[in-house]
Short mmCIF file of C-alpha atoms in Angstrom, two decimals:
data_model
loop_
_atom_site.label_atom_id
_atom_site.label_comp_id
_atom_site.label_asym_id
_atom_site.label_seq_id
_atom_site.Cartn_x
_atom_site.Cartn_y
_atom_site.Cartn_z
CA MET A 117 -50.80 -26.76 34.73
CA ASP A 118 -52.18 -26.48 31.21
CA LYS A 119 -51.88 -22.70 31.42
CA ILE A 120 -48.20 -22.95 32.42
CA LYS A 121 -47.61 -25.43 29.61
CA LYS A 122 -49.28 -23.02 27.18
CA ILE A 123 -47.04 -20.16 28.34
CA LEU A 124 -43.93 -22.32 28.03
CA LEU A 125 -44.84 -23.30 24.46
CA ASP A 126 -45.92 -19.80 23.44
CA ILE A 127 -43.63 -18.37 20.74
CA ASN A 128 -44.40 -14.77 21.79
CA TYR A 129 -43.30 -15.41 25.39
CA SER A 130 -40.04 -16.93 24.14
CA PHE A 131 -39.47 -13.90 21.93
CA TYR A 132 -40.13 -11.44 24.77
CA ALA A 133 -37.92 -13.49 27.13
CA LEU A 134 -35.07 -13.31 24.60
CA VAL A 135 -35.62 -9.57 24.10
CA LEU A 136 -35.61 -9.08 27.87
CA ALA A 137 -32.39 -11.13 28.19
CA SER A 138 -30.87 -9.00 25.42
CA PHE A 139 -31.91 -5.83 27.23
CA PHE A 140 -30.34 -6.92 30.53
CA CYS A 141 -27.17 -8.07 28.73
CA ILE A 142 -26.89 -4.66 27.02
CA LEU A 143 -27.36 -2.96 30.39
CA GLY A 144 -24.82 -5.36 31.90
CA SER A 145 -22.24 -4.71 29.20
CA PHE A 146 -22.26 -1.01 30.11
CA ILE A 147 -22.04 -1.85 33.82
CA VAL A 148 -19.03 -4.10 33.06
CA TYR A 149 -17.47 -1.41 30.89
CA PHE A 150 -17.75 1.32 33.48
CA ASN A 151 -16.78 -0.86 36.48
CA PRO A 152 -13.55 -2.54 35.37
CA LYS A 153 -12.33 -2.95 38.96
CA LEU A 154 -15.36 -4.99 39.97
CA TYR A 155 -15.28 -7.20 36.87
CA ASN A 156 -11.53 -7.64 36.33
CA THR A 157 -11.58 -11.19 37.73
CA ILE A 158 -14.83 -12.43 36.14
CA ASP A 159 -13.02 -14.09 33.22
CA TYR A 160 -10.87 -16.12 35.60
CA LYS A 161 -13.51 -17.79 37.76
CA ALA A 162 -16.65 -19.85 37.32
CA LEU A 163 -19.54 -17.39 37.09
CA PHE A 164 -21.43 -18.68 40.14
CA LYS A 165 -18.29 -18.70 42.28
CA TRP A 166 -17.44 -15.23 41.05
CA LEU A 167 -20.94 -14.02 41.97
CA TYR A 168 -20.58 -15.59 45.43
CA TYR A 169 -17.28 -13.80 46.11
CA ASN A 170 -18.23 -10.50 44.44
CA GLN A 171 -21.59 -9.64 45.87
CA SER A 172 -22.69 -6.30 44.51
CA ILE A 173 -25.98 -4.72 43.50
CA LYS A 174 -24.33 -4.00 40.14
CA ASN A 175 -24.48 -7.73 39.35
CA PHE A 176 -28.30 -7.73 39.29
CA TRP A 177 -28.30 -8.18 35.51
CA LEU A 178 -26.36 -11.44 35.76
CA TYR A 179 -28.98 -12.88 38.15
CA LEU A 180 -31.84 -11.69 35.92
CA VAL A 181 -30.28 -13.10 32.75
CA THR A 182 -29.69 -16.41 34.58
CA ILE A 183 -33.37 -16.52 35.63
CA ILE A 184 -34.51 -15.78 32.06
CA PHE A 185 -32.30 -18.57 30.73
CA VAL A 186 -33.71 -20.99 33.31
CA TYR A 187 -37.16 -20.08 31.94
CA LEU A 188 -35.90 -20.53 28.35
CA GLY A 189 -34.36 -23.87 29.34
CA ILE A 190 -37.68 -25.14 30.71
CA SER A 191 -39.52 -23.70 27.71
CA GLY A 192 -36.98 -25.34 25.38
CA PHE A 193 -37.54 -28.66 27.15
CA TYR A 194 -41.31 -28.41 26.59
CA CYS A 195 -40.67 -27.54 22.93
CA LEU A 196 -38.52 -30.65 22.75
CA ILE A 197 -41.41 -32.83 23.95
CA TYR A 198 -43.74 -31.04 21.52
CA ASP A 199 -41.29 -31.57 18.62
CA PHE A 200 -40.94 -35.24 19.60
CA LYS A 201 -44.71 -35.75 19.59
CA ARG A 202 -45.03 -34.03 16.21
CA LYS A 203 -41.96 -35.85 14.88
CA ASN A 204 -40.22 -32.60 13.88
CA ILE A 205 -36.81 -34.24 13.92
CA PHE A 206 -34.64 -31.27 12.89
CA THR A 207 -36.51 -28.77 15.04
CA LEU A 208 -36.13 -31.28 17.90
CA ILE A 209 -32.36 -31.50 17.37
CA PHE A 210 -32.25 -27.69 17.01
CA HIS A 211 -33.91 -27.21 20.42
CA LEU A 212 -31.91 -30.09 21.93
CA SER A 213 -28.63 -28.48 20.85
CA PHE A 214 -29.75 -25.16 22.38
CA LEU A 215 -30.50 -26.97 25.66
CA LEU A 216 -27.12 -28.71 25.52
CA ILE A 217 -25.43 -25.30 25.07
CA LEU A 218 -27.26 -24.12 28.21
CA VAL A 219 -26.23 -27.25 30.16
CA ALA A 220 -22.61 -26.83 29.01
CA HIS A 221 -22.59 -23.21 30.07
CA LEU A 222 -24.07 -24.22 33.43
CA ILE A 223 -21.17 -26.67 33.92
CA ASN A 224 -18.77 -23.89 32.92
CA SER A 225 -20.41 -21.52 35.40
CA ILE A 226 -19.77 -24.00 38.23
CA TYR A 227 -16.34 -25.50 37.53
CA PHE A 228 -14.33 -23.19 35.24
CA TYR A 229 -11.15 -21.45 36.32
CA LYS A 230 -8.20 -19.80 34.65
CA VAL A 231 -4.83 -18.89 36.10
CA SER A 232 -2.67 -16.47 34.23
CA ASP A 233 0.90 -15.63 33.29
CA TYR A 234 2.97 -18.57 34.47
CA ILE A 235 6.56 -18.34 33.31
CA ILE A 236 8.24 -21.62 32.38
CA PRO A 237 11.99 -21.11 31.81
CA GLU A 238 13.87 -23.40 29.44
CA GLY A 239 15.58 -26.36 31.07
CA VAL A 240 14.25 -25.80 34.57
CA PRO A 241 11.60 -28.11 36.10
CA LYS A 242 8.57 -26.07 37.08
CA THR A 243 5.72 -26.95 39.39
CA ILE A 244 2.58 -24.93 38.83
CA ASN A 245 0.20 -24.85 41.75
CA LEU A 246 -3.48 -24.69 40.85
CA PRO A 247 -6.55 -23.38 42.67
CA GLU A 248 -9.48 -25.52 43.93
CA SER A 249 -6.99 -27.95 45.60
CA ASP A 250 -6.18 -29.41 42.19
CA LYS A 251 -3.04 -31.45 41.74
CA PRO A 252 -0.13 -29.22 40.65
CA ILE A 253 1.10 -29.47 37.09
CA ARG A 254 4.75 -30.48 36.76
CA VAL A 255 6.25 -29.37 33.50
CA PHE A 256 9.65 -28.92 31.91
CA LEU A 257 10.36 -26.73 28.88
CA ASP A 258 12.63 -28.90 26.79
CA LYS A 259 13.02 -26.82 23.64
CA LEU A 260 11.84 -23.49 22.38
CA ASN A 261 11.54 -22.95 18.61
CA TYR A 262 10.76 -19.70 16.87
CA ASP A 263 11.66 -17.60 13.86
CA ILE A 264 12.61 -13.94 13.97
CA THR A 265 11.18 -11.77 11.20
CA ASN A 266 13.25 -9.07 9.45
CA GLU A 267 11.50 -6.53 11.66
CA GLY A 268 12.59 -8.41 14.78
CA PHE A 269 9.27 -10.01 15.73
CA ILE A 270 8.99 -13.54 17.03
CA LYS A 271 6.97 -15.79 14.69
CA ASN A 272 6.00 -19.47 14.58
CA LEU A 273 6.56 -19.93 18.27
CA LYS A 274 6.54 -23.57 19.34
CA ALA A 275 7.67 -25.26 22.52
CA ASP A 276 8.46 -28.89 23.34
CA LEU A 277 7.33 -29.77 26.83
CA ILE A 278 7.91 -32.75 29.07
CA TYR A 279 5.28 -33.20 31.77
CA LEU A 280 4.00 -35.63 34.31
CA GLU A 281 0.53 -37.08 33.89
CA LYS A 282 -0.66 -39.63 36.44
CA ASP A 283 3.01 -39.88 37.52
CA GLU A 284 3.98 -40.94 34.01
CA GLN A 285 6.43 -38.82 32.00
CA LYS A 286 5.01 -37.62 28.70
CA SER A 287 6.01 -35.14 26.05
CA GLY A 288 3.96 -32.71 24.01
CA LYS A 289 4.06 -29.61 21.90
CA ILE A 290 2.45 -26.26 22.54
CA SER A 291 2.05 -23.31 20.19
CA ILE A 292 -0.18 -20.26 19.76
CA ASN A 293 -3.75 -21.50 19.07
CA ASN A 294 -2.75 -25.05 20.00
CA PRO A 295 -3.10 -25.67 23.74
CA LEU A 296 -1.74 -28.75 25.45
CA LYS A 297 -4.02 -30.79 27.71
CA ILE A 298 -2.36 -32.03 30.90
CA GLU A 299 -4.41 -33.81 33.61
CA GLY A 300 -7.61 -32.26 32.24
CA LYS A 301 -6.23 -28.71 32.27
CA TYR A 302 -5.31 -26.75 29.19
CA LEU A 303 -1.97 -24.99 28.92
CA ILE A 304 -2.47 -21.99 26.65
CA LEU A 305 0.70 -20.49 25.17
CA LYS A 306 0.69 -16.71 25.26
CA GLN A 307 4.20 -15.63 24.37
CA ALA A 308 7.92 -16.28 24.67
CA SER A 309 10.17 -13.97 26.57
CA PRO A 310 13.78 -13.86 27.69
CA PHE A 311 14.12 -14.95 31.27
CA LEU A 312 16.91 -13.60 33.46
CA ARG A 313 19.05 -16.38 34.92
CA SER A 314 21.71 -14.21 36.52
CA ILE A 315 23.27 -10.77 36.26
CA THR A 316 26.98 -10.12 36.30
CA PHE A 317 28.03 -6.67 37.43
CA LYS A 318 31.60 -5.93 36.43
CA LEU A 319 32.92 -3.62 39.14
CA ARG A 320 36.58 -3.30 38.20
CA SER A 321 38.59 -5.02 35.53
CA GLU A 322 38.83 -8.29 37.47
CA GLU A 323 36.06 -8.07 40.01
CA ARG A 324 32.72 -9.42 39.12
CA LEU A 325 29.60 -9.68 41.17
CA ILE A 326 27.24 -12.37 39.93
CA ILE A 327 23.74 -12.36 41.38
CA PRO A 328 21.67 -15.43 40.58
CA VAL A 329 18.02 -14.82 39.82
CA LEU A 330 16.49 -18.04 38.61
CA THR A 331 16.99 -20.12 41.73
CA PRO A 332 17.09 -17.63 44.55
CA GLU A 333 17.49 -20.06 47.41
CA GLY A 334 18.44 -17.09 49.45
CA PRO A 335 20.51 -13.95 49.23
CA PHE A 336 23.90 -14.25 47.56
CA ASN A 337 26.79 -13.83 50.00
CA ILE A 338 30.08 -12.01 49.33
CA ASP A 339 32.37 -11.25 52.22
CA GLY A 340 29.47 -11.20 54.60
CA VAL A 341 27.41 -8.86 52.46
CA LEU A 342 24.23 -10.35 51.08
CA PHE A 343 22.82 -9.41 47.69
CA GLN A 344 19.37 -10.35 46.52
CA PHE A 345 17.90 -9.61 43.12
CA LEU A 346 14.47 -7.99 43.30
CA ALA A 347 13.49 -6.70 39.85
CA HIS A 348 14.73 -5.29 36.57
CA ASN A 349 13.39 -2.83 34.02
CA GLU A 350 12.23 -3.85 30.57
CA ASP A 351 15.51 -3.45 28.67
CA MET A 352 17.55 -4.81 31.60
CA SER A 353 19.60 -1.66 32.03
CA ALA A 354 18.61 -1.07 35.65
CA PHE A 355 18.25 -3.57 38.46
CA LYS A 356 16.74 -3.35 41.89
CA VAL A 357 18.95 -5.16 44.37
CA LEU A 358 18.55 -5.67 48.10
CA VAL A 359 21.89 -5.30 49.89
CA ILE A 360 22.09 -6.66 53.44
CA ASP A 361 25.18 -5.78 55.41
CA GLY A 362 24.77 -6.94 58.99
CA ASP A 363 21.71 -5.19 60.36
CA LYS A 364 21.67 -2.69 57.54
CA LYS A 365 19.22 -3.38 54.70
CA GLU A 366 19.16 -1.21 51.65
CA THR A 367 17.30 -1.44 48.36
CA MET A 368 19.45 -0.05 45.56
CA ILE A 369 18.92 0.60 41.88
CA TRP A 370 22.02 -0.48 39.98
CA SER A 371 22.75 0.72 36.49
CA LEU A 372 25.77 1.33 34.29
CA GLY A 373 28.27 3.88 35.63
CA GLN A 374 26.77 3.85 39.10
CA ASN A 375 28.89 3.80 42.23
CA VAL A 376 28.24 0.92 44.59
CA ASN A 377 29.42 0.96 48.16
CA ILE A 378 30.40 -2.40 49.59
CA LYS A 379 32.00 -2.61 53.03
CA GLY A 380 32.97 1.05 52.90
CA GLN A 381 34.68 0.69 49.55
CA SER A 382 33.30 2.38 46.46
CA TYR A 383 33.12 0.54 43.16
CA THR A 384 31.88 1.68 39.78
CA ILE A 385 29.69 -0.60 37.68
CA THR A 386 31.57 -0.72 34.39
CA GLN A 387 29.54 -3.44 32.70
CA ILE A 388 26.26 -5.28 33.22
CA ILE A 389 26.02 -8.72 31.66
CA PRO A 390 22.56 -10.23 31.99
CA ASP A 391 22.49 -13.97 31.36
CA THR A 392 19.14 -14.84 29.87
CA ILE A 393 17.48 -18.04 28.74
CA GLY A 394 14.29 -18.60 26.81
CA SER A 395 10.97 -19.01 28.57
CA ILE A 396 7.31 -19.23 27.73
CA VAL A 397 4.38 -17.56 29.38
CA VAL A 398 1.27 -19.71 29.73
CA ASP A 399 -2.26 -19.55 31.09
CA ILE A 400 -3.82 -22.64 32.63
CA VAL A 401 -7.50 -23.29 32.11
CA TYR A 402 -9.87 -25.85 33.56
CA ASP A 403 -13.17 -26.07 31.70
CA PRO A 404 -14.98 -29.43 31.74
CA SER A 405 -17.77 -28.00 29.55
CA VAL A 406 -15.67 -27.34 26.50
CA TYR A 407 -16.34 -30.55 24.52
CA LEU A 408 -20.06 -30.36 25.20
CA ILE A 409 -20.36 -26.72 24.23
CA PHE A 410 -18.51 -27.20 20.95
CA PHE A 411 -20.42 -30.40 20.16
CA ALA A 412 -23.76 -28.69 20.93
CA SER A 413 -22.95 -25.54 19.01
CA THR A 414 -21.75 -27.57 15.99
CA LEU A 415 -25.03 -29.52 16.13
CA PHE A 416 -26.89 -26.21 16.37
CA VAL A 417 -25.12 -24.86 13.26
CA PHE A 418 -25.83 -28.02 11.25
CA THR A 419 -29.50 -28.23 12.19
CA SER A 420 -30.06 -24.51 11.49
CA VAL A 421 -28.64 -25.01 7.98
CA ILE A 422 -30.70 -28.18 7.43
CA ARG A 423 -33.86 -26.45 8.70
CA PHE A 424 -33.29 -23.66 6.19
CA PHE A 425 -33.15 -26.09 3.29
CA GLU A 426 -35.99 -28.14 4.74
CA LYS A 427 -38.39 -25.23 5.27
CA GLY A 428 -36.93 -22.56 2.99
CA MET B 176 -3.17 3.10 -4.06
CA GLU B 177 -5.90 0.93 -2.46
CA LYS B 178 -8.11 3.96 -1.95
CA VAL B 179 -8.29 4.45 -5.73
CA PHE B 180 -10.32 1.25 -5.90
CA VAL B 181 -12.65 2.56 -3.20
CA LEU B 182 -13.11 5.78 -5.16
CA ILE B 183 -13.90 3.73 -8.29
CA SER B 184 -16.57 1.80 -6.32
CA ILE B 185 -17.95 5.08 -4.97
CA PHE B 186 -18.20 6.45 -8.53
CA PHE B 187 -20.14 3.40 -9.75
CA VAL B 188 -22.44 3.40 -6.72
CA ILE B 189 -23.23 7.11 -7.09
CA TYR B 190 -24.07 6.49 -10.74
CA LEU B 191 -26.32 3.56 -9.76
CA ILE B 192 -28.19 5.68 -7.18
CA PHE B 193 -28.58 8.98 -8.99
CA PHE B 194 -28.55 8.09 -12.69
CA LYS B 195 -29.31 4.70 -14.08
CA ARG B 196 -29.18 1.17 -12.78
CA LEU B 197 -26.78 -0.51 -15.18
CA ARG B 198 -25.94 -4.18 -14.61
CA ILE B 199 -22.40 -3.60 -15.90
CA PHE B 200 -21.79 -0.93 -13.23
CA GLU B 201 -23.11 -3.25 -10.54
CA ILE B 202 -20.67 -5.93 -11.67
CA LEU B 203 -17.81 -3.41 -11.88
CA THR B 204 -18.51 -2.24 -8.31
CA VAL B 205 -18.22 -5.82 -7.09
CA LEU B 206 -15.10 -6.41 -9.18
CA SER B 207 -13.29 -3.27 -8.00
CA THR B 208 -13.94 -4.21 -4.33
CA LEU B 209 -12.87 -7.80 -4.97
CA ILE B 210 -9.65 -6.64 -6.63
CA LEU B 211 -9.04 -4.19 -3.77
CA LEU B 212 -9.39 -6.93 -1.14
CA LEU B 213 -7.24 -9.28 -3.21
CA ILE B 214 -4.48 -6.67 -3.49
CA VAL B 215 -4.59 -5.95 0.25
CA GLY B 216 -4.50 -9.68 1.04
CA ILE B 217 -1.53 -10.39 -1.23
CA ARG B 218 0.40 -7.22 -0.45
CA TYR B 219 0.08 -7.33 3.34
CA LYS B 220 -0.11 -11.13 3.63
CA HIS B 221 -3.30 -11.51 5.67
CA PHE B 222 -6.95 -12.31 5.07
CA PRO B 223 -8.17 -8.83 4.14
CA VAL B 224 -10.72 -8.30 6.89
CA VAL B 225 -8.62 -6.58 9.56
CA GLY B 226 -9.35 -3.03 10.73
CA LEU B 227 -11.89 -0.43 9.65
CA PHE B 228 -10.84 -0.03 6.00
CA GLU B 229 -10.88 -3.70 5.10
CA THR B 230 -13.97 -4.67 7.09
CA LEU B 231 -16.08 -1.83 5.67
CA ASN B 232 -15.15 -2.80 2.12
CA PHE B 233 -15.82 -6.48 2.82
CA TYR B 234 -19.15 -5.54 4.43
CA ALA B 235 -20.18 -3.42 1.39
CA LEU B 236 -19.15 -6.20 -0.99
CA SER B 237 -21.13 -8.80 1.00
CA LEU B 238 -24.20 -6.55 1.05
CA ILE B 239 -24.19 -6.03 -2.72
CA LEU B 240 -23.57 -9.71 -3.45
CA ILE B 241 -26.28 -10.82 -1.03
CA TYR B 242 -28.64 -8.33 -2.61
CA PHE B 243 -27.84 -9.83 -6.05
CA ILE B 244 -28.67 -13.32 -4.78
CA TRP B 245 -31.48 -12.79 -2.24
CA GLY B 246 -32.84 -9.35 -3.15
CA THR B 247 -35.65 -8.33 -5.48
CA GLU B 248 -35.73 -6.08 -8.53
CA ASP B 249 -37.24 -3.29 -6.45
CA LYS B 250 -35.98 0.20 -7.24
CA LYS B 251 -36.48 1.50 -3.70
CA ILE B 252 -34.62 -1.43 -2.13
CA SER B 253 -31.82 -1.32 -4.70
CA ASN B 254 -31.38 2.40 -4.06
CA LEU B 255 -31.27 1.79 -0.31
CA VAL B 256 -28.70 -0.98 -0.76
CA TYR B 257 -26.48 1.31 -2.82
CA ILE B 258 -26.91 4.22 -0.39
CA VAL B 259 -25.79 1.98 2.49
CA SER B 260 -22.89 0.74 0.33
CA LEU B 261 -21.96 4.33 -0.48
CA VAL B 262 -21.89 5.14 3.26
CA LEU B 263 -19.73 2.06 3.93
CA TYR B 264 -17.30 2.82 1.09
CA SER B 265 -17.06 6.49 2.10
CA LEU B 266 -16.44 5.64 5.76
CA SER B 267 -13.70 3.24 4.71
CA LEU B 268 -11.77 6.20 3.28
CA PHE B 269 -11.13 7.27 6.90
CA GLY B 270 -9.24 4.04 7.49
CA LYS B 271 -6.30 2.35 5.83
CA PRO B 272 -5.26 -1.23 5.15
CA PHE B 273 -3.69 -3.11 8.03
CA THR B 274 0.00 -2.70 7.21
CA SER B 275 1.75 -3.63 10.46
CA PRO B 276 4.70 -5.95 9.79
CA PHE B 277 3.67 -7.84 12.91
CA VAL B 278 0.71 -10.11 12.32
CA SER B 279 0.14 -12.10 15.47
CA ASP B 280 0.60 -15.88 15.32
CA SER B 281 -2.93 -16.14 16.69
CA LEU B 282 -4.30 -14.87 13.34
CA ASN B 283 -2.53 -17.75 11.64
CA THR B 284 -5.51 -20.10 11.73
CA LEU B 285 -8.35 -21.00 9.38
CA LEU B 286 -10.76 -19.99 12.14
CA PHE B 287 -9.83 -16.33 11.62
CA PRO B 288 -11.18 -15.97 8.04
CA VAL B 289 -14.18 -18.16 8.90
CA HIS B 290 -14.99 -16.04 11.98
CA VAL B 291 -14.70 -12.61 10.34
CA ALA B 292 -16.09 -13.53 6.92
CA PHE B 293 -19.22 -15.17 8.34
CA SER B 294 -19.71 -12.34 10.84
CA PHE B 295 -19.70 -9.72 8.08
CA ILE B 296 -21.80 -11.85 5.75
CA SER B 297 -24.37 -12.08 8.56
CA TYR B 298 -24.19 -8.29 9.05
CA ALA B 299 -24.97 -7.95 5.33
CA PHE B 300 -28.01 -10.26 5.68
CA PHE B 301 -29.21 -8.27 8.72
CA THR B 302 -28.71 -5.01 6.77
CA LEU B 303 -30.74 -6.24 3.81
CA SER B 304 -33.53 -7.50 6.07
CA PHE B 305 -33.46 -4.11 7.84
CA LEU B 306 -33.89 -2.32 4.48
CA TYR B 307 -36.91 -4.48 3.61
CA ALA B 308 -38.36 -3.95 7.10
CA LEU B 309 -37.78 -0.22 6.84
CA SER B 310 -39.65 -0.14 3.54
CA ASP B 311 -42.38 -2.31 5.08
CA ARG B 312 -42.06 -4.78 2.21
CA GLU B 313 -42.09 -8.57 1.91
CA THR B 314 -42.28 -9.77 5.52
CA ASP B 315 -41.49 -13.31 4.38
CA ARG B 316 -38.26 -12.07 2.82
CA VAL B 317 -37.41 -10.15 6.01
CA LEU B 318 -37.82 -13.35 8.03
CA ARG B 319 -35.87 -15.41 5.51
CA LEU B 320 -33.00 -12.90 5.48
CA ASN B 321 -33.02 -12.74 9.28
CA TYR B 322 -32.80 -16.53 9.40
CA LEU B 323 -29.94 -16.61 6.89
CA GLY B 324 -28.23 -13.87 8.91
CA PHE B 325 -28.78 -15.89 12.06
CA ILE B 326 -27.23 -19.03 10.52
CA THR B 327 -24.16 -17.20 9.19
CA TYR B 328 -23.83 -15.25 12.44
CA THR B 329 -23.98 -18.52 14.42
CA ILE B 330 -21.17 -19.92 12.25
CA GLY B 331 -19.15 -16.75 12.90
CA LEU B 332 -19.80 -17.00 16.64
CA TRP B 333 -19.10 -20.72 16.73
CA SER B 334 -15.74 -20.34 14.94
CA GLY B 335 -14.91 -17.31 17.11
CA GLY B 336 -15.70 -19.33 20.25
CA ILE B 337 -13.43 -22.21 19.23
CA TRP B 338 -10.68 -19.79 18.24
CA ALA B 339 -10.99 -17.85 21.50
CA PHE B 340 -10.71 -21.09 23.45
CA LYS B 341 -7.60 -22.16 21.54
CA ALA B 342 -5.94 -18.73 21.85
CA TRP B 343 -7.17 -17.51 25.26
CA GLY B 344 -8.60 -20.60 26.97
CA VAL B 345 -12.13 -19.18 27.12
CA TYR B 346 -14.94 -19.25 24.57
CA PHE B 347 -16.59 -16.20 26.07
CA LEU B 348 -15.27 -13.06 27.72
CA TYR B 349 -17.26 -10.60 29.78
CA GLY B 350 -16.24 -7.67 27.58
CA MET B 351 -18.45 -5.13 25.85
CA LYS B 352 -17.95 -6.59 22.37
CA GLU B 353 -18.45 -10.20 23.45
CA ILE B 354 -21.60 -9.44 25.45
CA PHE B 355 -23.07 -7.49 22.53
CA SER B 356 -22.14 -10.32 20.16
CA PHE B 357 -24.06 -12.68 22.43
CA VAL B 358 -26.96 -10.18 22.48
CA ILE B 359 -27.14 -10.22 18.66
CA TRP B 360 -27.33 -14.00 18.75
CA ILE B 361 -30.08 -14.28 21.36
CA TYR B 362 -31.99 -11.30 19.94
CA TYR B 363 -32.09 -12.74 16.42
CA SER B 364 -32.90 -16.19 17.80
CA GLY B 365 -35.97 -14.42 19.24
CA ILE B 366 -36.77 -12.77 15.90
CA ILE B 367 -36.66 -16.06 13.98
CA HIS B 368 -39.39 -17.35 16.32
CA LEU B 369 -41.62 -14.48 15.13
CA LYS B 370 -42.13 -16.44 11.91
CA TYR B 371 -45.09 -18.09 13.61
CA SER B 372 -46.59 -14.88 15.06
CA ASN B 373 -47.85 -13.33 11.78
CA ASN B 374 -47.35 -9.92 13.34
CA ARG B 375 -45.87 -7.89 10.49
CA LYS B 376 -45.41 -4.71 12.49
CA LEU B 377 -43.63 -6.50 15.32
CA ILE B 378 -41.35 -8.30 12.85
CA ASN B 379 -40.42 -5.00 11.17
CA ILE B 380 -39.79 -3.13 14.43
CA ALA B 381 -37.76 -6.04 15.86
CA THR B 382 -35.67 -6.20 12.66
CA ILE B 383 -34.97 -2.45 12.72
CA VAL B 384 -33.93 -2.61 16.41
CA GLY B 385 -31.79 -5.69 15.63
CA PHE B 386 -29.93 -3.79 12.93
CA ALA B 387 -29.27 -0.91 15.36
CA ILE B 388 -27.71 -3.43 17.79
CA VAL B 389 -25.58 -4.90 14.97
CA ILE B 390 -24.28 -1.50 13.87
CA PHE B 391 -23.55 -0.41 17.42
CA THR B 392 -21.66 -3.68 18.02
CA TYR B 393 -19.59 -3.25 14.89
CA LEU B 394 -18.90 0.49 14.65
CA GLY B 395 -19.95 1.93 18.03
CA ILE B 396 -17.96 -0.51 20.15
CA GLY B 397 -15.25 -1.11 17.52
CA LEU B 398 -14.41 2.57 17.15
CA PHE B 399 -15.29 4.26 20.40
CA MET B 400 -14.88 1.75 23.23
CA ARG B 401 -12.10 -0.36 24.71
CA ASN B 402 -12.50 -3.90 23.45
CA THR B 403 -10.76 -6.99 22.10
CA HIS B 404 -11.93 -6.32 18.51
CA SER B 405 -10.84 -2.72 18.14
CA LEU B 406 -11.12 -1.16 14.67
CA ARG B 407 -8.75 1.68 15.51
#
């Protein structure tokens, strides 16, 4: 027992453990870099869950680094007792904050998740379903504020949201670098983008074909022919539309000047009028470790500075 | 226009290495880099530590200033400091100031200057400790500089973590740059424990290896690999 205790308190062992962890992390970073397919979901799941669902020999470094940090955690705990006995207050807090960082990261590695790229259109109630059987987030984009620079870039993006928390209606603001916490989850604003509400295809001077996009309860029906919007290109000059005429289903790309055949009659698209509204794109993050990790790391920074002035 | 200031710094540094160490030239080197960064900051409306050009100049400036404060009047070390600065200034000539009219909203936070400034200040500390280790001089100073580098690096990492959480929802990403940044932190946390080992050779070797990791993280990954902190 004394021998184990001696090893755990030995500075050289701690140094070599940290060097070994560094070595495996360096190796791991190259494995991550050259295997993007395997690791493309690692930033979206808790580490241990990710390891469970992505079993691969290439993940050996993650297991080894975890084992080394378990050793460092135990060693740090023994150092803590040693510091306490010797009344080294700042060194004690220094080691304690390191242990708290490890505990926080352990919590993160068990519970964290992130879901990406949810579009919330302006003025439309949106329910966002979450993984891990978590309660969905119900949110409504009330107002979108932004400035356009001379070069045409969006700046100072801010959004006013109305959301339900514990069945109570609340309001909050979200902007870049300022997430909004709803029911313990963080809504992270990524960008604003125009969102297509409907497209009007002008076929002849008086005939218009309006295809709704935002609330596609089902295909849009004109004279027995069903039209359903599928996708559009970036500048909204071409649209993929599913046309269902009786048993006949056809996916068509509609763009300006194109001839469209409806019920045997040919029409030319003379104008495309997309009706867009504002929307925001958000990520949703659940990370119960975040307060602890920032508290512990702040403590770590302070005690390292104090130790410098204390010991020189 | 900005490159003129770099050329002025290069002129002073060459003089300091190959001719005479004049205090006035040391001060003028610092001043020309300071003015350069100030001009870039005002002209392009951002904290001037974005991209290869600005970071290399900031790095060189930090190294010289840290040498003024924590270095010794040792000719060999001063020459090494100015040779490294010369390399940094010369490399910066391959880059240009960040002039894009679009500066992301995410850079509009106090955490950005704190994160980058402290990261490069720590790099400067690690560089100076590397130069002392390389010359096998003043082990105590090597350890002290490593510790100061570790503190400033921790502040850089801490602010980067908070910023990453606010902007991306995560304080750590499994990317090449982020993993290497974590490696620097744990590696130097190992080195600062060597204070109690009294093994001069081990301290020097560990410091030299540490510097290699720092430089690879900054220039190797920044220039040649896909990452979230690209210098290209």
